[in-house]
PDB file of C-alpha atoms and ligand atoms in Angstrom:
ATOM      1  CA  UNK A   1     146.233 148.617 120.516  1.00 85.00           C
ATOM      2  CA  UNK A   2     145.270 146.581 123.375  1.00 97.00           C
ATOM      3  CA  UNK A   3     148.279 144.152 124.861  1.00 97.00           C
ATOM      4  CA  UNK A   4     147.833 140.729 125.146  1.00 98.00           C
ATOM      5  CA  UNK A   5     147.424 139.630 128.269  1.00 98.00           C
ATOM      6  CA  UNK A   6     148.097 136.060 129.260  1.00 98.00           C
ATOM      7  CA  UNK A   7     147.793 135.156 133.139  1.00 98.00           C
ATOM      8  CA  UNK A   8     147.961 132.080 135.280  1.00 98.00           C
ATOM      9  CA  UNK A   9     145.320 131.458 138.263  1.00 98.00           C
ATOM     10  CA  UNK A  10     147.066 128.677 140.337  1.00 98.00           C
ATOM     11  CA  UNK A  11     143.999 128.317 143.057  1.00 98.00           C
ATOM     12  CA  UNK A  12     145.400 126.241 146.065  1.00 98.00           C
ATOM     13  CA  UNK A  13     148.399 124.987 144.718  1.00 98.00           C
ATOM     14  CA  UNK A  14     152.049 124.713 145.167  1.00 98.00           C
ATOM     15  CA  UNK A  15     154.231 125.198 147.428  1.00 98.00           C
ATOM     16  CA  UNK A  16     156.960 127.851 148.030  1.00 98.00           C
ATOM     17  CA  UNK A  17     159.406 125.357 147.181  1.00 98.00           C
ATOM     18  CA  UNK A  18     157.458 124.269 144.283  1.00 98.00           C
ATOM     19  CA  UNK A  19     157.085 127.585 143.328  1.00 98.00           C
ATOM     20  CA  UNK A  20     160.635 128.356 143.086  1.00 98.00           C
ATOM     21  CA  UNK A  21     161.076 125.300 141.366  1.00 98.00           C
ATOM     22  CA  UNK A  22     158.205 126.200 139.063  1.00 98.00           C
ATOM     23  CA  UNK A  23     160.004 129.547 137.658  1.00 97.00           C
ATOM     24  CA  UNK A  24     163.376 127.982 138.162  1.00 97.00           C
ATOM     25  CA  UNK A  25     162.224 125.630 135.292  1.00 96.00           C
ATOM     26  CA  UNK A  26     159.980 127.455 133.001  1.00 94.00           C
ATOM     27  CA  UNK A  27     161.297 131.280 132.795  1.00 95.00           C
ATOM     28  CA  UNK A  28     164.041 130.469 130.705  1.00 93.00           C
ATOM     29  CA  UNK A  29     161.381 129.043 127.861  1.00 93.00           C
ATOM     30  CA  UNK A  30     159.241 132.344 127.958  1.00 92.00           C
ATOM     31  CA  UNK A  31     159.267 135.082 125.250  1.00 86.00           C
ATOM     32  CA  UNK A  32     156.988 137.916 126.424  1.00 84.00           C
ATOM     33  CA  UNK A  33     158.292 140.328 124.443  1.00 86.00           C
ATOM     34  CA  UNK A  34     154.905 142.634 123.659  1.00 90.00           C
ATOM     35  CA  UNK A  35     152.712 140.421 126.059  1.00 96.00           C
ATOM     36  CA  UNK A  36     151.981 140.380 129.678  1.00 97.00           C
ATOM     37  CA  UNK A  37     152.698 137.608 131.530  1.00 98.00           C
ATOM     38  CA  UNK A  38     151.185 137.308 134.660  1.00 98.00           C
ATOM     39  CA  UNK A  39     150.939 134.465 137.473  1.00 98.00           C
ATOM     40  CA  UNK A  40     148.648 134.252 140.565  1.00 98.00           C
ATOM     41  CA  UNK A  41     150.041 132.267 143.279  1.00 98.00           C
ATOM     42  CA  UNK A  42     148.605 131.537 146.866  1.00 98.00           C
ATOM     43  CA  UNK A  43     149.115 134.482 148.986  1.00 98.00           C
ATOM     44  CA  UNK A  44     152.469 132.493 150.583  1.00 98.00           C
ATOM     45  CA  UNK A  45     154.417 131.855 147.418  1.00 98.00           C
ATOM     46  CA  UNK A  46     153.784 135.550 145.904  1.00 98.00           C
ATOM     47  CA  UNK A  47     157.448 136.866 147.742  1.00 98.00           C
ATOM     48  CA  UNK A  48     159.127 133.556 146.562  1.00 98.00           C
ATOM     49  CA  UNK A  49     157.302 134.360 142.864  1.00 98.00           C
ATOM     50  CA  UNK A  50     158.485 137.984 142.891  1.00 98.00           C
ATOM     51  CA  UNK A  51     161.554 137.083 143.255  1.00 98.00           C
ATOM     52  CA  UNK A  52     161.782 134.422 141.153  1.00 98.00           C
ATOM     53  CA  UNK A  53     160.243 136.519 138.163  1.00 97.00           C
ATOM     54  CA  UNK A  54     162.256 140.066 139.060  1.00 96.00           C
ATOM     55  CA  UNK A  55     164.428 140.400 136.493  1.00 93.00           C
ATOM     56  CA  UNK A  56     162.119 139.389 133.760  1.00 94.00           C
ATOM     57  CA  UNK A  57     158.810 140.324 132.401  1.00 93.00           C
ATOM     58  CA  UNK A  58     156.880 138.353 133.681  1.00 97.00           C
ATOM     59  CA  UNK A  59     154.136 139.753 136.633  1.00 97.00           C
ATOM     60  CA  UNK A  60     153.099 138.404 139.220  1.00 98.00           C
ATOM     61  CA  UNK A  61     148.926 138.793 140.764  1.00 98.00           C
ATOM     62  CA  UNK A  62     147.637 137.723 143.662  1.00 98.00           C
ATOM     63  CA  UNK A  63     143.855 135.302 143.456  1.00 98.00           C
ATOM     64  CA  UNK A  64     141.875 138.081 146.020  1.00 98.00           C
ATOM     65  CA  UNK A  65     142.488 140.763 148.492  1.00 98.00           C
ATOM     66  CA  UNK A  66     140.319 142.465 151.252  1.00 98.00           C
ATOM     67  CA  UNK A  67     139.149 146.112 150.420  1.00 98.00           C
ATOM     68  CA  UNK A  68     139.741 147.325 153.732  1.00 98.00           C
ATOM     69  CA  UNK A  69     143.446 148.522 154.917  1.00 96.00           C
ATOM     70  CA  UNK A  70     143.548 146.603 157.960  1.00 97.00           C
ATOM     71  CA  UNK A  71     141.830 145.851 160.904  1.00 97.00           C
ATOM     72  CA  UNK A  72     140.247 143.063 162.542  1.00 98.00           C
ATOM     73  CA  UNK A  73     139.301 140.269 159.814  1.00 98.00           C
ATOM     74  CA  UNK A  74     140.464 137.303 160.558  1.00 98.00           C
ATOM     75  CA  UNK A  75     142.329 135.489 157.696  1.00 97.00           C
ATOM     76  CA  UNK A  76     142.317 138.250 154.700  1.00 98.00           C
ATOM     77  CA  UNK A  77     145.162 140.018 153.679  1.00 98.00           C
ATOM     78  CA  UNK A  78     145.178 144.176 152.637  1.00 98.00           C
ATOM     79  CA  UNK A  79     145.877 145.630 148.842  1.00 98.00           C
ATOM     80  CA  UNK A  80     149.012 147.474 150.935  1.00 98.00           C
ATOM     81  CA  UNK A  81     150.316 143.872 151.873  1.00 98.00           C
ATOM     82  CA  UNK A  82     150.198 142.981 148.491  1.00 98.00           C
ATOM     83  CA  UNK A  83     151.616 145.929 147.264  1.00 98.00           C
ATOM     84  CA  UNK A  84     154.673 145.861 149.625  1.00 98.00           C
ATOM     85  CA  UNK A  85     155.539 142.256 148.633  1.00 98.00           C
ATOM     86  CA  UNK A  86     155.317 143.583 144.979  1.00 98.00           C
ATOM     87  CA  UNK A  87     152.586 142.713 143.648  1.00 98.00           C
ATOM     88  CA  UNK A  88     151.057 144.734 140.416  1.00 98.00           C
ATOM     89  CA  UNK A  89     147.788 142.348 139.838  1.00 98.00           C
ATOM     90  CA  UNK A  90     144.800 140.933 141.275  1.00 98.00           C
ATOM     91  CA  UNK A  91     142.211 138.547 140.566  1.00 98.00           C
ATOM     92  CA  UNK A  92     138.819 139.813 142.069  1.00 98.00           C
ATOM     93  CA  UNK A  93     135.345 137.929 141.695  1.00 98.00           C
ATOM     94  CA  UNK A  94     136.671 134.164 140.886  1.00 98.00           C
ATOM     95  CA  UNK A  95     133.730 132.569 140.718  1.00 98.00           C
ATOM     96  CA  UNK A  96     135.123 129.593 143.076  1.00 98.00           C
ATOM     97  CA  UNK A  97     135.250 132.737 145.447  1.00 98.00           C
ATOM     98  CA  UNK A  98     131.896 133.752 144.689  1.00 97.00           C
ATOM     99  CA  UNK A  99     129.960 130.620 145.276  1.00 96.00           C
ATOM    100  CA  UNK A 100     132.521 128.894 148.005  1.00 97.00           C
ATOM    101  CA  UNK A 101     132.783 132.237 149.973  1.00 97.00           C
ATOM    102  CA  UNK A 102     129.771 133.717 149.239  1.00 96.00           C
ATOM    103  CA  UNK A 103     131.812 136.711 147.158  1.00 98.00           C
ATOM    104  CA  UNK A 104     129.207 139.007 145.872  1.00 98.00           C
ATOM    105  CA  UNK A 105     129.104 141.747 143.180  1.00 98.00           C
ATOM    106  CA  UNK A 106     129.133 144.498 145.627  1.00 98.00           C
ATOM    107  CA  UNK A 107     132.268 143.463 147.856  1.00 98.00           C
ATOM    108  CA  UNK A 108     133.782 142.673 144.530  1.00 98.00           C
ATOM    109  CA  UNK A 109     133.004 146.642 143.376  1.00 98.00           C
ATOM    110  CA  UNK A 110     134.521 147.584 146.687  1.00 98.00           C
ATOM    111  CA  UNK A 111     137.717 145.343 146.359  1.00 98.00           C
ATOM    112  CA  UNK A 112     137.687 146.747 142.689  1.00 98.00           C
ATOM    113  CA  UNK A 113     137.601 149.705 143.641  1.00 98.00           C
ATOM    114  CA  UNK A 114     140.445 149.747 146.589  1.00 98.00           C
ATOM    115  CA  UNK A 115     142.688 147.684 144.224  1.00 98.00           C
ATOM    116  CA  UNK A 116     142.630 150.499 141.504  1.00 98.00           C
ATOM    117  CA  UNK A 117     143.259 153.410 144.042  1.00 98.00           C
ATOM    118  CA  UNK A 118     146.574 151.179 145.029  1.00 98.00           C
ATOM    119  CA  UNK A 119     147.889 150.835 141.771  1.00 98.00           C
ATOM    120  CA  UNK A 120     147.146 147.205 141.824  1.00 98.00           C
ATOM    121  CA  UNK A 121     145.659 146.261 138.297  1.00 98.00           C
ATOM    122  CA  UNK A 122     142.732 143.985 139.299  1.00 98.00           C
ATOM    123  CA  UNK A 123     141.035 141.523 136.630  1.00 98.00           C
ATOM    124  CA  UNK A 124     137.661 141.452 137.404  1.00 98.00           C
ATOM    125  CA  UNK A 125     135.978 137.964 137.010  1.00 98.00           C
ATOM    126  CA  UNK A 126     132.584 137.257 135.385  1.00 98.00           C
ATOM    127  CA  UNK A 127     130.442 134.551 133.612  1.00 98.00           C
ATOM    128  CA  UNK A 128     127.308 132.695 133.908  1.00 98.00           C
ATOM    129  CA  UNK A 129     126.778 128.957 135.108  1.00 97.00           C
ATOM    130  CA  UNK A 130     125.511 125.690 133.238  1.00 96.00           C
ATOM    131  CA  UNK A 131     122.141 126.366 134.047  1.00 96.00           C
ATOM    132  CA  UNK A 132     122.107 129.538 133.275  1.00 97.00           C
ATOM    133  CA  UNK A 133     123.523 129.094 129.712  1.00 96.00           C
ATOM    134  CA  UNK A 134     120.411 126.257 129.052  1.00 95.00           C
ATOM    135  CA  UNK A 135     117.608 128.865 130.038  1.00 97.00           C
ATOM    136  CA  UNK A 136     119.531 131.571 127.708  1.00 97.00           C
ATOM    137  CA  UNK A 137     120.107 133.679 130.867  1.00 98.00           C
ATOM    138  CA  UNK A 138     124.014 134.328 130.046  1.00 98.00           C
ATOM    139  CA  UNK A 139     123.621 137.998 129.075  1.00 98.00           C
ATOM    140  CA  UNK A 140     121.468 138.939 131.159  1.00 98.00           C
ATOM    141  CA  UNK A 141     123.751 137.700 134.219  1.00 98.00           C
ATOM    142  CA  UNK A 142     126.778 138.629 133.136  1.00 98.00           C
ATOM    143  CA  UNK A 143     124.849 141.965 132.122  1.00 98.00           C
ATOM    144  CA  UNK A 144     124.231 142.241 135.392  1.00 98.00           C
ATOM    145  CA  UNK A 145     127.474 141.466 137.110  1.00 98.00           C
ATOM    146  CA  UNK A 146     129.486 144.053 134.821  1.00 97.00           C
ATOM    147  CA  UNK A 147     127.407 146.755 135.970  1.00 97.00           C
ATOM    148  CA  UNK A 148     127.142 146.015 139.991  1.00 98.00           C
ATOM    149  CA  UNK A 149     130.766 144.927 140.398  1.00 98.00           C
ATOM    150  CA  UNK A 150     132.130 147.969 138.167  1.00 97.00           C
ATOM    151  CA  UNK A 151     129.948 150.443 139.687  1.00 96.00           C
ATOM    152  CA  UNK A 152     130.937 153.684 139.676  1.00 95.00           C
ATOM    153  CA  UNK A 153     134.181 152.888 137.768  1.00 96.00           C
ATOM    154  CA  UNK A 154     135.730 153.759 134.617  1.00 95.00           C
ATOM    155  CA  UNK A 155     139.254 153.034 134.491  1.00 96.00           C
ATOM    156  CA  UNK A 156     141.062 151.840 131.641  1.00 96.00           C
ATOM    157  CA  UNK A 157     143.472 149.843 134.013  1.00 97.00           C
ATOM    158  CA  UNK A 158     140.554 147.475 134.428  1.00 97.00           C
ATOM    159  CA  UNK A 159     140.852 143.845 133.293  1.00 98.00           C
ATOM    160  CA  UNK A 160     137.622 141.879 132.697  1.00 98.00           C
ATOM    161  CA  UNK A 161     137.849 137.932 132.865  1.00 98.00           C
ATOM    162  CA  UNK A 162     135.100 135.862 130.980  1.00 98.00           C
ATOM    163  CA  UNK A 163     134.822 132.602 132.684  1.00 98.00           C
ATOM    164  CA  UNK A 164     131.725 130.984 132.017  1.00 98.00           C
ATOM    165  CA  UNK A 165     131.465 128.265 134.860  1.00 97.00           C
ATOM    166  CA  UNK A 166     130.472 125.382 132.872  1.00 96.00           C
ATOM    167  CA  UNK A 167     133.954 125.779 131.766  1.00 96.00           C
ATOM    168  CA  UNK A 168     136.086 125.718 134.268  1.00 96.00           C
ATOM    169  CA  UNK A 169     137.944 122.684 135.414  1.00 91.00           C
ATOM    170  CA  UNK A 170     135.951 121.103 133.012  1.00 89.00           C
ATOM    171  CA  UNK A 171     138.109 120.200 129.895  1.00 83.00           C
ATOM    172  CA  UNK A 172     134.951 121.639 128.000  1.00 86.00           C
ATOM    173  CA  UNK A 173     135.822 124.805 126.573  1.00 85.00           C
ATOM    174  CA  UNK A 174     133.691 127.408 125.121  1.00 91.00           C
ATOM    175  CA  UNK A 175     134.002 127.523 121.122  1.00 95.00           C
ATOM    176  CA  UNK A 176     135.606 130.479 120.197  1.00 96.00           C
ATOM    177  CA  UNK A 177     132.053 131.634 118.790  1.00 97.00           C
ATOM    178  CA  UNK A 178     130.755 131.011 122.052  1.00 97.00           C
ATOM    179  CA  UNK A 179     133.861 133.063 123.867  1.00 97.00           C
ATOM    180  CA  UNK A 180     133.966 135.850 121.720  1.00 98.00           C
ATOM    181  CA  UNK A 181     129.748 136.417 121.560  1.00 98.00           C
ATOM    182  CA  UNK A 182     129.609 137.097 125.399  1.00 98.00           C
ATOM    183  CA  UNK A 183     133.560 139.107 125.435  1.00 98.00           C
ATOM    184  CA  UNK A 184     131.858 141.502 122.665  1.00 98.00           C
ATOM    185  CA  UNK A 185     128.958 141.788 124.531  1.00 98.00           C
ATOM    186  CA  UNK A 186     130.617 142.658 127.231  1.00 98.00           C
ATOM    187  CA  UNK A 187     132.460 145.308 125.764  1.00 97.00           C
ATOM    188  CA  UNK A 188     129.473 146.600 124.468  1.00 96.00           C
ATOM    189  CA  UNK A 189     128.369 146.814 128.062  1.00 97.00           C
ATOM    190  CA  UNK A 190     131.595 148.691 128.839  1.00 97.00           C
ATOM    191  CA  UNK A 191     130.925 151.158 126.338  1.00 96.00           C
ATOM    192  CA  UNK A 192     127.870 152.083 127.879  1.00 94.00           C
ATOM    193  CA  UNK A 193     129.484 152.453 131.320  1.00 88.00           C
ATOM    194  CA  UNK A 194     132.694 153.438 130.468  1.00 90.00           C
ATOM    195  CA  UNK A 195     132.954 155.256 127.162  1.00 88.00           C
ATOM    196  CA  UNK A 196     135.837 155.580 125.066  1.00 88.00           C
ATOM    197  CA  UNK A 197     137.868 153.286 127.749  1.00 94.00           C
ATOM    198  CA  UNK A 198     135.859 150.452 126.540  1.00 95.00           C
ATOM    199  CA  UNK A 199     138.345 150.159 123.450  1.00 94.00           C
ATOM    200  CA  UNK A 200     141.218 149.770 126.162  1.00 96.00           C
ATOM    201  CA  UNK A 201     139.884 147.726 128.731  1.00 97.00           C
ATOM    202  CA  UNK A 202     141.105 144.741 128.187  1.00 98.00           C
ATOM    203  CA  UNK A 203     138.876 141.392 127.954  1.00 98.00           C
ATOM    204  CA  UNK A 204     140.369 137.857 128.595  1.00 98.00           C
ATOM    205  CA  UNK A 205     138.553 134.324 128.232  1.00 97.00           C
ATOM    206  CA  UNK A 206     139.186 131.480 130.995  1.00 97.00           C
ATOM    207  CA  UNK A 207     137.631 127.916 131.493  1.00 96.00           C
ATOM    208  CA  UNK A 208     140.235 124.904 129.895  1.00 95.00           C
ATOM    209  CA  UNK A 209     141.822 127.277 128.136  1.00 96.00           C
ATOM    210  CA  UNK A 210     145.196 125.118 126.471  1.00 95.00           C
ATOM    211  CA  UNK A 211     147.974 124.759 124.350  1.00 96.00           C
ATOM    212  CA  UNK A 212     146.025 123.685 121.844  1.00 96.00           C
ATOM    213  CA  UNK A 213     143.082 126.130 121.777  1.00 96.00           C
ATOM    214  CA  UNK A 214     144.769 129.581 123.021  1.00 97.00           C
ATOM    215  CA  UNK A 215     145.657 130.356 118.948  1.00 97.00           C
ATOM    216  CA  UNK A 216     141.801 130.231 117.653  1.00 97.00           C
ATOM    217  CA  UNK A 217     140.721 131.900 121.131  1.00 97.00           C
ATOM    218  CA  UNK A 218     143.105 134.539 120.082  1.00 97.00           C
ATOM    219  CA  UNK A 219     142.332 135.125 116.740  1.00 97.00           C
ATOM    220  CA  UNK A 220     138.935 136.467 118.120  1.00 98.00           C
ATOM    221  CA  UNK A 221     138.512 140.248 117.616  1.00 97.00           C
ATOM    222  CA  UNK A 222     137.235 141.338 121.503  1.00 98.00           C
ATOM    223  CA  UNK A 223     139.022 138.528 123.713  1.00 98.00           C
ATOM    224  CA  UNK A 224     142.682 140.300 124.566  1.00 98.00           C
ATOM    225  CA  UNK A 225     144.013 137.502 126.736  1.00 98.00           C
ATOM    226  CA  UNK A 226     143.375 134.548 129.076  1.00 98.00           C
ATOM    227  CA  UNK A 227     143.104 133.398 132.596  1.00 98.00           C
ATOM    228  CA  UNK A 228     144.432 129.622 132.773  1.00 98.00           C
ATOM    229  CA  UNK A 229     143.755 127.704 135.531  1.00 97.00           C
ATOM    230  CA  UNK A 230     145.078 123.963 135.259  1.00 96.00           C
ATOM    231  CA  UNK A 231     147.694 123.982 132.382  1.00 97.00           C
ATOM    232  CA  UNK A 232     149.152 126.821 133.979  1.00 98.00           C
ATOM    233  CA  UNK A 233     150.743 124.337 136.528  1.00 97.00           C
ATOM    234  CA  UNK A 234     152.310 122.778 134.077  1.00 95.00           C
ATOM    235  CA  UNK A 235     155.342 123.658 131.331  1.00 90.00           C
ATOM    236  CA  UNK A 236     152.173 123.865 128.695  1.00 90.00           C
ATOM    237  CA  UNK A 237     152.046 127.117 130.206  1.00 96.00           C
ATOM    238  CA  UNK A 238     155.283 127.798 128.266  1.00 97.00           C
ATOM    239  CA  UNK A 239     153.317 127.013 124.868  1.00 96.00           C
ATOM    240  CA  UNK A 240     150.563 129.005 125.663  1.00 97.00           C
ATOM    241  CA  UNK A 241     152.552 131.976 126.477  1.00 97.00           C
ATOM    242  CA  UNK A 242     154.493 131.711 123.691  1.00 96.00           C
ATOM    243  CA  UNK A 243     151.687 130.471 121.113  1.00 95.00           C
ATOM    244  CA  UNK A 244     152.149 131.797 117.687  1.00 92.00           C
TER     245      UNK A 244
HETATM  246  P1  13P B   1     140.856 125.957 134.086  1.00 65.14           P
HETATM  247  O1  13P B   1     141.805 126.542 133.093  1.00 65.14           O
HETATM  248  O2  13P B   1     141.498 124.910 134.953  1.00 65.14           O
HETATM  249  O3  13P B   1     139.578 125.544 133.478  1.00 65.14           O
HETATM  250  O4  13P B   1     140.505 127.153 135.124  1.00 65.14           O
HETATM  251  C1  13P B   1     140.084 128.374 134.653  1.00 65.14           C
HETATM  252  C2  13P B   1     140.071 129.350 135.760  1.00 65.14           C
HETATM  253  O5  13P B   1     139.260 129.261 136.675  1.00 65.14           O
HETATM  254  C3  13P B   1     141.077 130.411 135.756  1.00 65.14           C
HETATM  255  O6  13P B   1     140.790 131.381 136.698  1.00 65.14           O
END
């Protein structure tokens, strides 16, 4: 019932001409049909990226936005902007943007918040660091970051990213016992918050997610999708897309 949702996060890379090389490349080798497809560029390649990917299926997200329409901030970029360069998604919460620009869950409930009333669908990142995971603090923190960054929402346009830290960038991925534990927890904490729209909210895993472990993530019963950060770069972003 819930579509698969399979999205690239391309952090600070590529340029527009790279990017238009990128899709030039790779869209021909995609076969969405029944999945979305979604890829994140930097804020400069997302017209380049629309354009690229506008007569296909594939979507295209943006990696933050500012919950404010406009005004004087120096450097951020509006959920209009993004919506007038066609836009329909938006990563909110990264944890690189949480500890390397001091993101916290309440701006992310805000941007959360503004992204939904602009019809941008945002997927709302969560997960616990190394640390955390060795003192058997996971649920508690990612407990906690559900229910201050989706405050006050319940929206079944909401996408909920599981990225456990330790994971990302790492080549160490979580076992797919390890994934699916925390993504059924935390639709269990969506049910309590959210109702019956916890059964459509949709729950992805990211942290070295790959061509070779995106069918066993998959198979699991409460992870819907994934956020890919490295081999989304590359044309194994064609296999993972397309995994069977
Ligand atoms: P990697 O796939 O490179 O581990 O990155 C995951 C990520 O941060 C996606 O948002």
């Amino acid at each position: 019932m819930r579509k698969e949702l399979i999205a690239g996060n391309w952090k600070m890379n590529k340029t527009c001409q790279q990017t238009r090389q990128y899709f030039e490349e790779m869209l021909p080798g995609i076969d969405c049909e029944g999945r979305d497809v979604v890829i994140c560029p930097t804020y400069l390649s997302l017209k380049d990226a629309v354009e690229a990917t506008a007569k296909t299926n594939v979507k295209i997200g943006a990696q933050n936005m500012h919950y404010e329409e406009s005004g004087a901030f120096t450097g951020e970029v509006s959920a209009e902007m993004l919506k007038e360069a066609g836009v329909q998604f938006v990563i909110i919460g990264h944890s690189e943007r949480r500890t390397y620009y001091a993101e916290t869950n309440e701006s992310v409930n805000k941007k959360v918040k503004k992204a939904l009333l602009s019809e941008l669908t945002p997927i709302v990142c969560v997960g616990e660091n190394l640390d955390q995971r060795q003192k058997g603090e996971t649920f508690d923190f990612v407990r906690e970051q559900i229910e201050k960054s989706l405050e006050g929402i319940n929206d079944e346009r909401l996408v909920v990213a599981y990225e456990p830290i330790w994971a990302i960038g790492t080549g160490v991925t979580a076992t797919s016992e390890q994934a699916e534990e925390v993504c059924e927890f935390i639709r269990g904490v969506l049910g309590e918050k959210c109702k019956e729209n916890s059964e459509k909210i949709r729950i992805l895993y990211g942290g070295s997610v790959n061509a070779s472990n995106i069918k066993e993530l998959m198979s699991c019963k409460d992870i819907d999708g994934v956020l890919v950060g490295g081999a989304s770069l590359k044309s194994d972003f064609v296999k993972i897309v397309n995994y069977e």
